[in-house]
mmCIF file of C-alpha atoms in Angstrom:
data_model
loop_
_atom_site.group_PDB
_atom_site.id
_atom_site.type_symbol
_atom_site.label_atom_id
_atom_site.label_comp_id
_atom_site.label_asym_id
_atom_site.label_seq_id
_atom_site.Cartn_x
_atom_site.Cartn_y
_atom_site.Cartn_z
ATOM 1 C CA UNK V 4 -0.774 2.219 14.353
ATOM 2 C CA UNK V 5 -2.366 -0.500 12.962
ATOM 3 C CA UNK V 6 -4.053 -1.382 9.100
ATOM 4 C CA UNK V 7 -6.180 -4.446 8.092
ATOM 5 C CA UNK V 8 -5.081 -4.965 4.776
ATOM 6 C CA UNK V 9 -5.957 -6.805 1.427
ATOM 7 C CA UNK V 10 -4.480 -7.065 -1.735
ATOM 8 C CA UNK V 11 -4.965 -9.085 -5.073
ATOM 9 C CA UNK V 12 -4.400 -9.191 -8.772
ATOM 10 C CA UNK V 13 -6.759 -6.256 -10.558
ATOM 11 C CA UNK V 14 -8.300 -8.168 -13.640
ATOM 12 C CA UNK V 15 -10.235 -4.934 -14.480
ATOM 13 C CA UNK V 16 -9.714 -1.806 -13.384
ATOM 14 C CA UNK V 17 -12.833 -0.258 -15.321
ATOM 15 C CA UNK V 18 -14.801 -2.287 -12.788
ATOM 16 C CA UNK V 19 -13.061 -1.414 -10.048
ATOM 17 C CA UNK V 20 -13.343 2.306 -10.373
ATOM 18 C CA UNK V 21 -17.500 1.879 -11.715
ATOM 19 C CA UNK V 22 -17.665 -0.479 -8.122
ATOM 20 C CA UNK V 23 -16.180 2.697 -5.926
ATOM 21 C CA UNK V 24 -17.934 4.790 -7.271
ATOM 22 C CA UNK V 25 -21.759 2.348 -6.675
ATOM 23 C CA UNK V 26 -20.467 2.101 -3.104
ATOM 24 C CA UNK V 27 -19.828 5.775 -3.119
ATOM 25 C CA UNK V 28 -16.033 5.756 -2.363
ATOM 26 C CA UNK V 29 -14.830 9.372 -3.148
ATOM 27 C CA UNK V 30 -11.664 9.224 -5.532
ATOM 28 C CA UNK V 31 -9.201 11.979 -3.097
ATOM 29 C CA UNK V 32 -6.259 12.223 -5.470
ATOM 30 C CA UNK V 33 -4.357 10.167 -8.837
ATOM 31 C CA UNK V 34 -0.770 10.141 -7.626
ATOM 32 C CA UNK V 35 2.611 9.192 -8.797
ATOM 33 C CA UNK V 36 4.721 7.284 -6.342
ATOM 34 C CA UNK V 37 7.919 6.134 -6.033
ATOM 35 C CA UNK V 38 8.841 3.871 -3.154
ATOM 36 C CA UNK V 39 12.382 3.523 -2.069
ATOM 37 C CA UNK V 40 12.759 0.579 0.078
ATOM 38 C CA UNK V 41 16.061 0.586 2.681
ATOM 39 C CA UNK V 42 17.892 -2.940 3.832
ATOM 40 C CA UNK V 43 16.867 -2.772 7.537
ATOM 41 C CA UNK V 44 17.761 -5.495 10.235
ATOM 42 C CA UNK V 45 13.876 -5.860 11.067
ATOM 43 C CA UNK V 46 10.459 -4.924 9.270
ATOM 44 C CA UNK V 47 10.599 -2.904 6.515
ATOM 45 C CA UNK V 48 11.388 0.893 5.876
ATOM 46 C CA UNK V 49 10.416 2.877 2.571
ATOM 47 C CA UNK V 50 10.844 6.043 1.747
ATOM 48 C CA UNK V 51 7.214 7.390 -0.183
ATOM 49 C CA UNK V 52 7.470 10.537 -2.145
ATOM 50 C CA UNK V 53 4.018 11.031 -4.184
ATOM 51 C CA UNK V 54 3.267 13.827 -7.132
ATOM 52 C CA UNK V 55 -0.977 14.300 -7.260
ATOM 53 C CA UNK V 56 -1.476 14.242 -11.442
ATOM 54 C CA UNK V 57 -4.947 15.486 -11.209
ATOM 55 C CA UNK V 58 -3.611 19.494 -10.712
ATOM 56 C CA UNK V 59 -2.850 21.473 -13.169
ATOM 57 C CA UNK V 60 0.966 21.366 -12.669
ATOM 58 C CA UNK V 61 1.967 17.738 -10.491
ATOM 59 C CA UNK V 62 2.456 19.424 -6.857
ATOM 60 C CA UNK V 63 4.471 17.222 -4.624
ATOM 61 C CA UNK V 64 3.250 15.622 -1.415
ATOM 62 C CA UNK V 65 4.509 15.343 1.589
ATOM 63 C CA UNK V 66 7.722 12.835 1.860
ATOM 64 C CA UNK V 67 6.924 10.099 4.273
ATOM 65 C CA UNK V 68 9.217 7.239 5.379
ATOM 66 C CA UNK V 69 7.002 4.278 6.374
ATOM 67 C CA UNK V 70 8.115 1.670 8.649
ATOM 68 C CA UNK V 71 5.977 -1.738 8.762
ATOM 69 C CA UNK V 72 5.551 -5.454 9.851
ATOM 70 C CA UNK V 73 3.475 -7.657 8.832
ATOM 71 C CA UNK V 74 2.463 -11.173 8.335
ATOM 72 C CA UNK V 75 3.267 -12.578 4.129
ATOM 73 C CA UNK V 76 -0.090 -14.513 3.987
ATOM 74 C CA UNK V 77 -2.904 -14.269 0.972
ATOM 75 C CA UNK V 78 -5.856 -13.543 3.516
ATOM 76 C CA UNK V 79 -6.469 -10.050 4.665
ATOM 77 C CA UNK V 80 -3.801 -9.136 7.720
ATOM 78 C CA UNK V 81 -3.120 -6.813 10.552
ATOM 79 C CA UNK V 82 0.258 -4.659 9.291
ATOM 80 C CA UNK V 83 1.999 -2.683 12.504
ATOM 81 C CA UNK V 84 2.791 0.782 11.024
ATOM 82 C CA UNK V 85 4.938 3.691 12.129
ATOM 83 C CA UNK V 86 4.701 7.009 10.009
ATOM 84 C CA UNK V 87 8.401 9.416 10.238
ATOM 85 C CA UNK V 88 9.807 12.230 9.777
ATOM 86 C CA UNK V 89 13.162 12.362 7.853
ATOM 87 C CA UNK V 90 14.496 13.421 10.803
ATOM 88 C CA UNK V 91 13.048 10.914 13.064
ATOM 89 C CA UNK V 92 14.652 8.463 10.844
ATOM 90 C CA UNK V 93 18.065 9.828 11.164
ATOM 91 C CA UNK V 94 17.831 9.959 14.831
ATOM 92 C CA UNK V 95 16.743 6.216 14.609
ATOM 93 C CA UNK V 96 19.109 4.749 11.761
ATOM 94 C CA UNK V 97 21.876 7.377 11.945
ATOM 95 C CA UNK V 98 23.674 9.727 9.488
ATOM 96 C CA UNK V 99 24.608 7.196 6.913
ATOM 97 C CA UNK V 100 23.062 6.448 3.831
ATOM 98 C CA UNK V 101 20.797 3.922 4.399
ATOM 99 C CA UNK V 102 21.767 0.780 1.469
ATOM 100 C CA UNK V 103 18.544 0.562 -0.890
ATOM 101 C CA UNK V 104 16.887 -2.841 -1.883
ATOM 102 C CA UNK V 105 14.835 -1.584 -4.443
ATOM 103 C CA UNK V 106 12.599 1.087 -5.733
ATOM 104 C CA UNK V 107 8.961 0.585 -6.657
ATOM 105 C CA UNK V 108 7.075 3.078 -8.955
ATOM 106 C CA UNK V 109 3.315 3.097 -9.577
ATOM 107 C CA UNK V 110 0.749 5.366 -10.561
ATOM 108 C CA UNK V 111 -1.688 4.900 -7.506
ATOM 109 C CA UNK V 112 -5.906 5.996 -7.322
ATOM 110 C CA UNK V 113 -6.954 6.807 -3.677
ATOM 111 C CA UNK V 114 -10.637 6.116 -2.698
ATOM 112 C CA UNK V 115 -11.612 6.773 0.721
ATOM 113 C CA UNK V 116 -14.774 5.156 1.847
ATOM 114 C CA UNK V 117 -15.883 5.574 5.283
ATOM 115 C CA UNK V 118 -12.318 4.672 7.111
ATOM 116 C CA UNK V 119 -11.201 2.549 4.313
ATOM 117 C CA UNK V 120 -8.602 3.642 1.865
ATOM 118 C CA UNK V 121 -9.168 1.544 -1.719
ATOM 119 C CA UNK V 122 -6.077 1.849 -3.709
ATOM 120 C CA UNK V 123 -6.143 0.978 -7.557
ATOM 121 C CA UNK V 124 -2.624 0.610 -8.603
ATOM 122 C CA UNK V 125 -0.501 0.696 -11.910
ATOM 123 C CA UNK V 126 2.653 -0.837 -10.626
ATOM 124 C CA UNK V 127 5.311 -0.659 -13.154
ATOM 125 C CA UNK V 128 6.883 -3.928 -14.227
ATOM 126 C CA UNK V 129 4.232 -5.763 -12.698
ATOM 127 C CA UNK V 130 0.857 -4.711 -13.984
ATOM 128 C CA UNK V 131 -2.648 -4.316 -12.225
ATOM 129 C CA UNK V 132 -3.384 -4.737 -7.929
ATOM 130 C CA UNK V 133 -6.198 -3.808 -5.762
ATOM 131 C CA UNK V 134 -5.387 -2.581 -2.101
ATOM 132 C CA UNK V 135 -7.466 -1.827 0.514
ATOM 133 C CA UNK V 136 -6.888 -0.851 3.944
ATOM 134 C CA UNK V 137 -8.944 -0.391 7.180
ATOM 135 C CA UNK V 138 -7.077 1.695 9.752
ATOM 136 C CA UNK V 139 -7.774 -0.582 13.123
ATOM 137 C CA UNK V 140 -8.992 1.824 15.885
ATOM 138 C CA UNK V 141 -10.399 1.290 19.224
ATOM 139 C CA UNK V 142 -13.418 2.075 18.776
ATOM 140 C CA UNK V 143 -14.406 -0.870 16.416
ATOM 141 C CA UNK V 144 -13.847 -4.908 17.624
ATOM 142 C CA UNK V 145 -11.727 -6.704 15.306
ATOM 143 C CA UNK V 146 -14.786 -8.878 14.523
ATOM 144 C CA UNK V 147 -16.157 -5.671 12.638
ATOM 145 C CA UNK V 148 -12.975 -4.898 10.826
ATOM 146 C CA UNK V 149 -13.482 -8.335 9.499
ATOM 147 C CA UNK V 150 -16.573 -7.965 8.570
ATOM 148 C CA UNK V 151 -16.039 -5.362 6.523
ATOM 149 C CA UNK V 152 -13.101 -6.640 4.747
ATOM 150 C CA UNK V 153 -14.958 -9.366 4.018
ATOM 151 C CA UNK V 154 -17.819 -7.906 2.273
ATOM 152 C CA UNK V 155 -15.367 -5.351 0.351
ATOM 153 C CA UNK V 156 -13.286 -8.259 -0.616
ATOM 154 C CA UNK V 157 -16.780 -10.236 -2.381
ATOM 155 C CA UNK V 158 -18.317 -6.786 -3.297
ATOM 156 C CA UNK V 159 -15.107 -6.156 -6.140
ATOM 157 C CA UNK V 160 -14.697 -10.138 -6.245
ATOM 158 C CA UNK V 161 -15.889 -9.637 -10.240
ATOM 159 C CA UNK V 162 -13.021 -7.210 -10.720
ATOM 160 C CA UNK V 163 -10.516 -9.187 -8.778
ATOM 161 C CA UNK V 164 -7.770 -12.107 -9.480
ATOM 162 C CA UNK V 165 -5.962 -14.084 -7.214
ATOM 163 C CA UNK V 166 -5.046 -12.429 -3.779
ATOM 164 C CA UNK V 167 -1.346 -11.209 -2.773
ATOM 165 C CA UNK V 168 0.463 -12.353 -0.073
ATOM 166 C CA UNK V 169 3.778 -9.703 0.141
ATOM 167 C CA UNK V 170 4.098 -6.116 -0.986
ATOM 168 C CA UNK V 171 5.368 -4.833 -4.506
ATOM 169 C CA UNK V 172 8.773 -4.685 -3.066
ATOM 170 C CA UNK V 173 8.419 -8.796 -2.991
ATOM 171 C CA UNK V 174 6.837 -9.236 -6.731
ATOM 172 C CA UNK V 175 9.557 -6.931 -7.713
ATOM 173 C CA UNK V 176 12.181 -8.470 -6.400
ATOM 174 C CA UNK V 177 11.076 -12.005 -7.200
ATOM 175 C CA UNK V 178 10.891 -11.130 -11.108
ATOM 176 C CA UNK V 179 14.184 -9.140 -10.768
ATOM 177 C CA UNK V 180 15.699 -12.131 -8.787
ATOM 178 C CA UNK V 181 17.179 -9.936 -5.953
ATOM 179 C CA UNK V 182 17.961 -11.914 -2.623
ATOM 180 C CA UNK V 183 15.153 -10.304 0.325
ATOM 181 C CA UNK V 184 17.661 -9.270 2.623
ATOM 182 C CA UNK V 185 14.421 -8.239 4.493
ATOM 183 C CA UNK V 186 13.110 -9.827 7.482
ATOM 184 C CA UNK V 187 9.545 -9.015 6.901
#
């Protein structure tokens, strides 16, 4: 599967959410993540488990291990994604522990507007972000997936800072000074 992605600095969140909601992006669910991130020999591979905070008592989603590849550039990109099963990823890696890089944890707000999911993330240790992400299809050119990243992208320009090139994982590790054994 394939995303078109963006991501940058969130200078006001307040803004953010009163922008989804003018564009009438539906907020689906508050969650709590933690991302554990695996050394793998090519791409990356993290392992998502998510509580949703708006229920009454945190109920636990689904655990999903994502595997991705994609280009480290500021501009919006295409990211190759593969969703498993923890068993699909034993059959692929093997029995073993897989080592772990590092763990990310952020609080994480889920819009969904038309096919785009708009993420407003509270990434601990690093602040602030703004994510969206267009899942690529064959039923729209790649001209019109750019289009509409591009008018997202000036449409929360006022809440925005500067853009993001890598993932969490990479901020992370760059403040904690941890060598990217990582590929990708």
């Amino acid at each position: 599967m394939q995303n078109f992605e963006y991501k940058a600095e969130l200078r006001d969140p307040g803004l953010a959410r009163m922008i989804c909601k003018k564009i009438h992006a539906d907020l689906a669910v508050r969650l709590r993540q933690t991302d554990t991130y695996y050394n793998i020999a090519r791409g990356r591979l993290k392992k998502r488990e998510s509580i949703a905070i708006d229920r009454a008592v945190g109920s636990p989603e689904p655990i999903e291990y994502i595997f991705y590849e994609r280009p480290t550039r500021v501009s919006p990109k295409i990211s190759e994604f593969h969703l498993y099963s923890h068993a699909e990823v034993v059959e692929r890696y093997g029995q073993s522990p897989l080592p772990i890089w590092l763990i990310v944890e952020k609080t994480r707000e889920l819009y969904m507007w038309n096919n785009v999911r708009i993420h407003i993330d509270e990434v601990i240790g690093l602040g602030w972000y703004f994510e969206f992400e267009i899942l690529v299809s064959g039923d729209e050119p790649e001209g019109q997936v750019e289009q509409i990243a591009a008018e997202l992208r000036a449409t929360f320009a006022p809440a925005l800072g500067e853009p993001i090139a890598g993932s969490y994982s990479d901020l992370i590790a760059q403040i904690m000074q941890i060598a990217d054994n990582q590929p990708g």
